[in-house]
Structures are given as structure tokens and as C-alpha cells.
Coordinates of C-alpha atoms in Angstrom, one line a residue:
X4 CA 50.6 26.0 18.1
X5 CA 49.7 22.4 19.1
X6 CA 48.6 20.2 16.1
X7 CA 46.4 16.8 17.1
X8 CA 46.6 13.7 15.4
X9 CA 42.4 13.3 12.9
X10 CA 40.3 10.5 14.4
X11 CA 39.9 9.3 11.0
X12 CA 43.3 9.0 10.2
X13 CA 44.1 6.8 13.3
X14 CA 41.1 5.0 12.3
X15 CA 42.7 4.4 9.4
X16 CA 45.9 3.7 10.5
X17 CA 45.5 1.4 13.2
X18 CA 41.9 -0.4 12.3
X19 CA 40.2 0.9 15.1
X20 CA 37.2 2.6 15.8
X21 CA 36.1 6.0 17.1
X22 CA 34.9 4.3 20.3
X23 CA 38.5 3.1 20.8
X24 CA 40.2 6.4 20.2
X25 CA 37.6 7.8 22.9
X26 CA 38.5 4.9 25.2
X27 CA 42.6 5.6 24.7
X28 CA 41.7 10.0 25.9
X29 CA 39.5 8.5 28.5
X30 CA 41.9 6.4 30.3
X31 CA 44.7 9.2 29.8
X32 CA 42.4 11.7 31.7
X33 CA 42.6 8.9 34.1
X34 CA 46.1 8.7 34.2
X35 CA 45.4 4.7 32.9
X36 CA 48.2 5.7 30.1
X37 CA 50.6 7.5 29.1
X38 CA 49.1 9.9 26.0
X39 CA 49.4 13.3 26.3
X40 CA 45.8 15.2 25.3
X41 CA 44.9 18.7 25.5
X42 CA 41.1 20.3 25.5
X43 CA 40.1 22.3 22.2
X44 CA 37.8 24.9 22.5
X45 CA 34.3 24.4 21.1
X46 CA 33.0 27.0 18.8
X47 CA 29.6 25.8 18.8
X48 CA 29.1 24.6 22.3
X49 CA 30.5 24.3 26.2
X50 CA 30.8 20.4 25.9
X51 CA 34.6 19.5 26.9
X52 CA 36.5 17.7 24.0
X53 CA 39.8 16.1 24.3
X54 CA 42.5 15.7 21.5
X55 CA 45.4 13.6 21.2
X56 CA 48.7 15.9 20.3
X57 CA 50.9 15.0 17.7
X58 CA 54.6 15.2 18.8
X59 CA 56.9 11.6 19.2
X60 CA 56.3 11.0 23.3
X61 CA 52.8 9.8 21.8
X62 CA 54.2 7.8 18.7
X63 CA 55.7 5.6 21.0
X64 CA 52.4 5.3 23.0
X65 CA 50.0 5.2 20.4
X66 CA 52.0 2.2 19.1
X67 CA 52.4 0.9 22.3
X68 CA 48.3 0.9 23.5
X69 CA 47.8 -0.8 19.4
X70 CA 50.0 -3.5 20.5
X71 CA 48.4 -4.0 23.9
X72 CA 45.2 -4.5 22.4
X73 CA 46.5 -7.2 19.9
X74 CA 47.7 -9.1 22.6
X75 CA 44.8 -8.7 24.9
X76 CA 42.5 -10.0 21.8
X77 CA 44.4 -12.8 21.2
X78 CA 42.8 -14.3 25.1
X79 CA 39.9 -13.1 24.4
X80 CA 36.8 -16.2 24.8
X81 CA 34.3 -17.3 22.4
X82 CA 30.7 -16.1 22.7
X83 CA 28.3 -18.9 20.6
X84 CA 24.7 -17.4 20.0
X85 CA 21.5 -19.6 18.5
X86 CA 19.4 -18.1 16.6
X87 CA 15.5 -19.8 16.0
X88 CA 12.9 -18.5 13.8
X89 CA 11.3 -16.2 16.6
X90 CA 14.5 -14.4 17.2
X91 CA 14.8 -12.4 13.8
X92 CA 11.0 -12.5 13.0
X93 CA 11.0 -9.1 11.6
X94 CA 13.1 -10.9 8.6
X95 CA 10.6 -13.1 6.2
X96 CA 12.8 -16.0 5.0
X97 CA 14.4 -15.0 1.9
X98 CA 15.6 -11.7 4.0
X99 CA 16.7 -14.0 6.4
X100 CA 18.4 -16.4 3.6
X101 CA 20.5 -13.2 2.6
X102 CA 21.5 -11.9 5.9
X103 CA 22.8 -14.8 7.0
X104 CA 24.8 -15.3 3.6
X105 CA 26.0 -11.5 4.3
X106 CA 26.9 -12.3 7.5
X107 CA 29.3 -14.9 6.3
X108 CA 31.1 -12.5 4.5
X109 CA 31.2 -9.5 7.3
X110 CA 28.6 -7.8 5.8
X111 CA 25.5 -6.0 6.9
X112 CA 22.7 -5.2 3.8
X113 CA 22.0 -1.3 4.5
X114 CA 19.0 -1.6 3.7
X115 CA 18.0 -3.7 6.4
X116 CA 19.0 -1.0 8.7
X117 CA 15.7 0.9 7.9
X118 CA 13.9 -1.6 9.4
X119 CA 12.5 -2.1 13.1
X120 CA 14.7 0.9 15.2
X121 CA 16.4 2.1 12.7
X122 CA 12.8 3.7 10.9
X123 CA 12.6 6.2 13.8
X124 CA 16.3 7.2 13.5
X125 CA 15.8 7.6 10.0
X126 CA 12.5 10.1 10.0
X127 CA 14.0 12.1 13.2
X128 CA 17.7 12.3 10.4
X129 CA 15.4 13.4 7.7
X130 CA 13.4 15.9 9.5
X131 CA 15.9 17.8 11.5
X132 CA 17.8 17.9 8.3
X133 CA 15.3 19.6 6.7
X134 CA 15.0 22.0 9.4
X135 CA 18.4 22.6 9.6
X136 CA 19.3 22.4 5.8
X137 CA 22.1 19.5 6.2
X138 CA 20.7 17.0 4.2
X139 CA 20.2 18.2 1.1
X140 CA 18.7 15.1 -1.1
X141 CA 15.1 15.6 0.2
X142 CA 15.3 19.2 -1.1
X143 CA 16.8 18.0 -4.3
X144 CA 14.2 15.6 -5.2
X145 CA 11.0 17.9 -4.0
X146 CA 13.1 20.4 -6.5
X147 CA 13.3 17.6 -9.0
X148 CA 10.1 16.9 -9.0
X149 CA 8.3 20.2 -9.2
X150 CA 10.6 20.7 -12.5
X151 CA 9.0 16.8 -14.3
X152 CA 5.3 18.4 -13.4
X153 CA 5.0 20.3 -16.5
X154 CA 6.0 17.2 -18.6
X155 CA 3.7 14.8 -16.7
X156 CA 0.6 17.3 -17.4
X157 CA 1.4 16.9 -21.2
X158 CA 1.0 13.5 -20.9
X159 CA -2.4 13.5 -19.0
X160 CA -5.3 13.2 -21.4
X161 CA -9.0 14.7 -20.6
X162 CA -10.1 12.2 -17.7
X163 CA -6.7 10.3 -16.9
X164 CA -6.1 9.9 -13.1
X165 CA -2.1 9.1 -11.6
X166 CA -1.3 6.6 -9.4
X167 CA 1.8 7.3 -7.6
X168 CA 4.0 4.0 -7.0
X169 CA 7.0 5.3 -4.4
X170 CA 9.3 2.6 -4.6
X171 CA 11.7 3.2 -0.8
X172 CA 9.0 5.8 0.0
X173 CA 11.0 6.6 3.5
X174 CA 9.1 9.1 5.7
X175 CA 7.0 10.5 2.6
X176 CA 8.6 14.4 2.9
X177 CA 11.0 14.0 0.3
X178 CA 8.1 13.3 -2.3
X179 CA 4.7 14.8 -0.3
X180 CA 4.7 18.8 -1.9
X181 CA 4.8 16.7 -5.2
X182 CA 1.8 14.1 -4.4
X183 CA 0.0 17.5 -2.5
X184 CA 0.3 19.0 -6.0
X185 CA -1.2 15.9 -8.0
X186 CA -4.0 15.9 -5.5
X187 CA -4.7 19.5 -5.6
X188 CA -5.0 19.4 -9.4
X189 CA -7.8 16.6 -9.0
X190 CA -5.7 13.9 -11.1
X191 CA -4.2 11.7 -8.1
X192 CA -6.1 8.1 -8.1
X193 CA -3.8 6.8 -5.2
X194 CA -0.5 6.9 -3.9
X195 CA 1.3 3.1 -3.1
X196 CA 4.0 3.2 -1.0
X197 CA 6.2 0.1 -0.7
X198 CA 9.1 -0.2 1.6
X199 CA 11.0 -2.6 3.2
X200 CA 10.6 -1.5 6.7
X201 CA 6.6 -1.9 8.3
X202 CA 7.8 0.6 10.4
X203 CA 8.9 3.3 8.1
X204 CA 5.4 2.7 6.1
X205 CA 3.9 3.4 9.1
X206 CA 5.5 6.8 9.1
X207 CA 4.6 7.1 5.4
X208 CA 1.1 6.2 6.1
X209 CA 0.7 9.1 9.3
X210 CA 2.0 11.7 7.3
X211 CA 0.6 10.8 3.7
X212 CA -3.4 11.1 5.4
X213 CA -2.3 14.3 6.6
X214 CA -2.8 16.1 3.2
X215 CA -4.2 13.0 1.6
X216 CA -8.0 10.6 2.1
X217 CA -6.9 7.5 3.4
X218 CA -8.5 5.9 0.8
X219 CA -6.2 7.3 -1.5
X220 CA -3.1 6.1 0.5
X221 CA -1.9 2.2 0.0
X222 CA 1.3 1.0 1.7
X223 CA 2.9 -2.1 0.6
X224 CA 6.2 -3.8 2.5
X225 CA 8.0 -5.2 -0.1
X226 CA 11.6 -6.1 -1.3
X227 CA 12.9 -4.6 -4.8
X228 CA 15.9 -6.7 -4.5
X229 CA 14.2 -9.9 -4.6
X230 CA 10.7 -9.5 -5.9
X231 CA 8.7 -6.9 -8.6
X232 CA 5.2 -5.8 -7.7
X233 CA 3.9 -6.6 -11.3
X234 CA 0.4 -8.0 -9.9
X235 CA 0.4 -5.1 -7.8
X236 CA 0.4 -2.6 -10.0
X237 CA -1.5 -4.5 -12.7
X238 CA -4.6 -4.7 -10.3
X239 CA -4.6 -0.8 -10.0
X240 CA -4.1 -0.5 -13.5
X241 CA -7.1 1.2 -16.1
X242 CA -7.2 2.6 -19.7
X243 CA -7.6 6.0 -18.1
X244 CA -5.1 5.2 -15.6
X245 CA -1.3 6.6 -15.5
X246 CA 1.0 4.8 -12.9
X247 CA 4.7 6.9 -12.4
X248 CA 6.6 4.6 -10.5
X249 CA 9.1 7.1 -8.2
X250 CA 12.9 5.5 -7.5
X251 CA 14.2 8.6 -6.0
X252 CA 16.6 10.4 -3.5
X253 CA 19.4 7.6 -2.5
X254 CA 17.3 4.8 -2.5
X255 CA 18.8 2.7 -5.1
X256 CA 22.5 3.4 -3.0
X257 CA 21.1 1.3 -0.3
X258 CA 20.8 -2.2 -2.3
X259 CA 23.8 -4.1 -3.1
X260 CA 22.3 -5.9 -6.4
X261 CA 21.4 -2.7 -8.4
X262 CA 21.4 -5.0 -11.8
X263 CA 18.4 -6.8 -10.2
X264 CA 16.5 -3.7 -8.5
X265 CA 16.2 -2.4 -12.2
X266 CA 15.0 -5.2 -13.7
X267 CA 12.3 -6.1 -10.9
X268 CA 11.4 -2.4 -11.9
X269 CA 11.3 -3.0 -15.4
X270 CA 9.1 -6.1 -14.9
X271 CA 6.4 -4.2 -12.5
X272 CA 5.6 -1.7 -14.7
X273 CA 3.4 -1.7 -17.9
X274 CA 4.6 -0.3 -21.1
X275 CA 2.9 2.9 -20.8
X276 CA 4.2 3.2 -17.4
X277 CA 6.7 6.3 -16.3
X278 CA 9.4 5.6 -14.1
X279 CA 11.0 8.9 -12.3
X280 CA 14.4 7.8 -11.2
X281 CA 17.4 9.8 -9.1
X282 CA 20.3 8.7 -7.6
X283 CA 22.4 11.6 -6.4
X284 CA 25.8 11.8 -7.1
X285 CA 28.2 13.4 -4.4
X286 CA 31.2 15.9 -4.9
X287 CA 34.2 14.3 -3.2
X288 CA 34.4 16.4 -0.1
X289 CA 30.8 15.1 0.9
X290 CA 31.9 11.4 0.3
X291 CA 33.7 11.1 3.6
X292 CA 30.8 12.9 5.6
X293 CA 28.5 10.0 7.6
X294 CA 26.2 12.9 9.0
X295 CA 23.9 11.2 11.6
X296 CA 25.8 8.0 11.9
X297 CA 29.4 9.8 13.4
X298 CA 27.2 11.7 15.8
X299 CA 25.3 9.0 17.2
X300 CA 27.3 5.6 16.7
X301 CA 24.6 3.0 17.8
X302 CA 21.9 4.5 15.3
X303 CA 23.1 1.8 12.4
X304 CA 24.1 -0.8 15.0
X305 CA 20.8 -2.5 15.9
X306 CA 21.4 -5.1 14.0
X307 CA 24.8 -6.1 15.4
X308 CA 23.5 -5.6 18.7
X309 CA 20.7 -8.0 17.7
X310 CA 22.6 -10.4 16.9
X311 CA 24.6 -10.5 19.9
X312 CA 27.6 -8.8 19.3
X313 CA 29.1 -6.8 21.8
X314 CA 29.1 -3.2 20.1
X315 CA 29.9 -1.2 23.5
X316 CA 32.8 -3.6 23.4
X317 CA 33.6 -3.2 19.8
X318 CA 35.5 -0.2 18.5
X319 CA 33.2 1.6 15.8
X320 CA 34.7 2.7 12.6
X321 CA 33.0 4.8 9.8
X322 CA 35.6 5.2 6.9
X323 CA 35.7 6.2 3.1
X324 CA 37.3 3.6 1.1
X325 CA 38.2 5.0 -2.2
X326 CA 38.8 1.0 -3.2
X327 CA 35.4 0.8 -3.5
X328 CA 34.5 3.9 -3.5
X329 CA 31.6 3.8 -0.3
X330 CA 31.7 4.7 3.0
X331 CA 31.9 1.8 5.6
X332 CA 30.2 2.1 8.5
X333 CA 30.8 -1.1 11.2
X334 CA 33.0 -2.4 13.9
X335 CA 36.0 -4.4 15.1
X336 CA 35.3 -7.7 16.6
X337 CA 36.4 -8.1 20.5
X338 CA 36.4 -11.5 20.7
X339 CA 35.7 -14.8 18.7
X340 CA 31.7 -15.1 18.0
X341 CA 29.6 -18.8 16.9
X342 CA 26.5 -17.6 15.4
X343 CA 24.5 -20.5 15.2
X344 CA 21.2 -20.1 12.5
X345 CA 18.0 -22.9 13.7
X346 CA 15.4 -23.4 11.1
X347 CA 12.9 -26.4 11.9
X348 CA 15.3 -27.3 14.4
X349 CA 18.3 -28.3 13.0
X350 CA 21.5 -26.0 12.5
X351 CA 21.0 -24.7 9.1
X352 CA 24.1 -22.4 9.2
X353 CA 26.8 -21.7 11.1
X354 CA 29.4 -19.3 11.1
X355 CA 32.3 -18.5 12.8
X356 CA 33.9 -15.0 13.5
X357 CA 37.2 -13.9 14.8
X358 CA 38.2 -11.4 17.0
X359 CA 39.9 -8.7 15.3
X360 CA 37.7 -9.3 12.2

């Protein structure tokens, strides 16, 4: 029985991408090389898929194509792309201030990838996992917080109404049979959503007024990384008012500074303020799953692509790295890029990327 060499391990092994891997059993049902693949039956649908076989005729290639491509990158041009304040508007300026200084070390904050495209991606991932049952956080944190009700209810005394502060509030589901509740028990004063992305609030706002008055439903876009919402919640604060600030699901994951998201927490909230806080931790077989992102590679690569970078070009990787312990989710440079950053018209950064890098 033929055995076939893992995506992932090539990955791995040679730093490439899926994209790459695809592009090596393309050309070889081209007869553009020299690999020998073989179709493996799908169990869940007719769609054709190609493997590579393990045996030593395709050592030899496989080595052979990685070398090929080292060489070819090495003639590769230089692509130089300026940037002015109208090109990354979406970005206020300290966003921008820290995307560029990610940049700089080939990094990409995740949770700028919530913003502009990536909101849709994110509801339609959410949704269809729910009505699939793949993505199992949502259901975990409704679950969660049907479980805190009966505490909160002790806390409530005779005319106390709730405001609901969802910190990262998403597409609302994960946290809406619990604000439904709150509502139906005559206690909820608002709900204030604050996200990063105008788009996702959007989202948040549409399916909040389904089940909810609009003027019971706030939305705030807002940064936890690098500001608090202390005046915020201060103006909608009241002797016989209760604000639960919610920091669930696997929000806090998606900032790199977690030291700074707690305090700007900490400093929003009043002393007789709840915070409801959940960051799921994963069993190790789920750690090298990238659900939506393997299936559809360009769904976290809008920002690449906005900045100019050549991501059909690019092979795409998505790797566990137990180093670190995350997943990594990017791409392999194909040529040499200048990003040049304009602000009141003179260069205020500049940064220079290899290919290969």
C-alpha cells in the first residue's frame, strides 16, 4: 500500500508553503517535473486530490525542485511600495505606529485581522461552526455563562439594573442567549460592545437589535491593547447600576501584550465592577488544527495583500511551533520588498524585506 509524504511535514521540512506543495503536484500532472503523485479517494466528496508518494525516485526530486527555487529566488527583483495616510485609513495612528513596528520584525498583530474583510470571514467561521459543531468555544462560553447566572442574581439587589461591557464582542452569538436572558429577567440597562473592527460591531449591532431595543445596544471601536474605557464606563455608571465587563471565548489569544490588556481592564472598571474572563485552553491534538484558515488560505491574508505583497506568489504556510507554543499562520517572501511608510510627507519608516524571509 502506497504511503504519501504530510503537507505539513514538507512544510516543515523545506520552509514552504501549502501553495508551493500544490504548485510542485500541479506541474507533475503537467509533466513540468519529475514527482510521482497518485489520486486518493475522497471519503467525503468527488473533488480530485493528488498526493505526493513517498519512495526515493521523489527524495531526489523533492530536493531537487527546493533547490531550484533557492536559486530562482536569489534573481528575483525588488518591488518598493509607498504607503500615505489614505492608503491604510482603516488604522488610526497608534494602530498604524504598531503595525509598522510589527512589520519590521515579520509580524502581523492577529488582531488586526478582524478588521475590514476579515469581519465577514470571521461571522460566516463562527456561524457555520455552530451549525456544524466544529468550533466549539462559542458553545463553551454560552455554556459558561448560563452556569455564572445564578451567582450574578445573588448579587443583584431589589432595583439594580446590568450593564453588559463585551470586551472583543465578535459577531455577538457567543454571548447573545446570555444578554437574551438578562433582558428577559427585566435587569439589562444596556449592552456596550467594543471591538476593534467597525465592521465586526456592525455585525454585533444587526444581530444584538434582533432580540434587544436599540436603545439598549451601544457599540464602541476601541483598542484594549493600548487604551482602557474608564470614562466610558464611568459615564454609564449609577448606585443602582452593576457593570460585568465580559473578556471571553479566545479573545485575549489574539493580543500580543496580554500584561497590558489586563491592566487597561483593571483600570476601566470600578471597584464594584465584575469582570467574567475565559481563555480556553486546547488539548494538544487541537493545537495543530487552523480550521477555516487551511481551508481557505487568503481569509487571514488581507493584510499582506494590502500591503502589496504578492501572496498568489508567496507559498502559504500554517505551522505549530512548539518553540513558542502558537500556531503560525503566514507566507514565504518571493522576492525582495521596500515598504516605504509617508506621514506628512516625509518617509517616516522604511523597511526592507528579503526574499526568502
Amino acid at each position: 500500500m502506497a504511503t504519501y509524504y504530510n503537507n505539513y511535514q514538507l512544510s516543515k521540512r523545506f520552509g514552504i508553503g501549502a501553495s508551493q506543495i500544490r504548485v510542485w503536484i500541479d506541474k507533475s500532472l503537467e509533466g513540468k517535473n519529475n514527482l510521482q503523485v497518485e489520486e486518493v479517494k475522497q471519503k467525503t466528496n468527488d473533488i480530485k486530490k493528488y498526493q505526493i508518494m513517498v519512495n526515493e525516485h521523489n527524495e531526489i526530486e523533492l530536493e531537487r525542485l527546493f533547490q531550484h527555487g533557492k536559486v530562482s529566488r536569489r534573481h528575483v527583483g525588488k518591488k518598493v511600495i509607498d504607503f500615505y495616510p489614505d492608503t491604510l485609513k482603516i488604522f488610526n495612528s497608534k494602530q498604524l505606529h504598531e503595525l509598522i513596528s510589527a512589520i519590521k520584525v515579520k509580524y502581523i498583530p492577529l488582531k488586526f485581522t478582524y478588521m475590514h474583510e476579515g469581519a465577514a470571514d470571521w461571522d460566516r467561521y463562527i456561524k457555520s461552526g455552530l451549525k456544524e459543531k466544529k468550533y466549539t468555544a462559542t458553545t463553551d462560553t454560552q455554556n459558561q455563562l448560563n452556569q455564572l447566572m445564578p451567582y450574578l442574581m445573588s448579587l443583584k439587589d431589589d432595583g439594580m439594573q446590568i450593564n453588559v461591557i463585551d470586551v472583543g464582542s465578535g459577531n455577538f452569538l457567543p454571548v447573545s442567549n446570555f444578554i437574551k436572558e438578562l433582558d428577559n429577567k427585566r435587569i439589562l440597562n444596556k449592552y456596550i460592545a467594543i471591538d476593534i473592527s467597525s465592521e465586526l460591531l456592525e455585525i454585533t449591532r444587526l444581530e444584538a437589535v434582533k432580540i434587544l431595543p436599540q436603545s439598549k445596544v451601544c457599540t464602541i471601536q476601541g483598542d484594549i491593547e493600548i487604551e482602557n474605557f474608564q470614562e466610558l464606563c464611568r459615564s454609564n455608571a449609577g448606585d443602582k447600576i452593576l457593570n460585568i465587563f465580559l473578556f471571553v471565548g479566545g479573545t485575549f489569544g489574539s493580543f500580543l501584550d496580554s500584561n497590558i490588556v489586563l491592566r487597561h481592564l483593571r483600570d476601566s472598571m470600578d471597584e464594584k465592577d465584575i469582570l467574567i474572563f475565559s481563555n480556553k485552553l486546547e488539548e494538544n491534538k487541537y493545537k495543530v488544527a487552523f480550521n477555516h484558515v487551511i481551508e481557505n488560505d487568503h481569509q487571514l491574508l488581507w493584510i499582506p495583500e494590502m500591503l502589496g505583497f504578492e501572496t498568489l506568489k508567496c507559498p502559504f504556510f500554517a505551522r505549530y511551533d512548539e518553540q513558542s507554543d502558537a500556531r503560525l499562520i503566514g507566507i514565504t517572501l518571493d522576492q525582495d520588498y521596500q515598504l516605504r511608510f509617508h506621514l506628512g510627507g516625509d518617509i517616516v519608516s522604511e523597511i526592507f524585506l528579503q526574499s526568502g524571509e
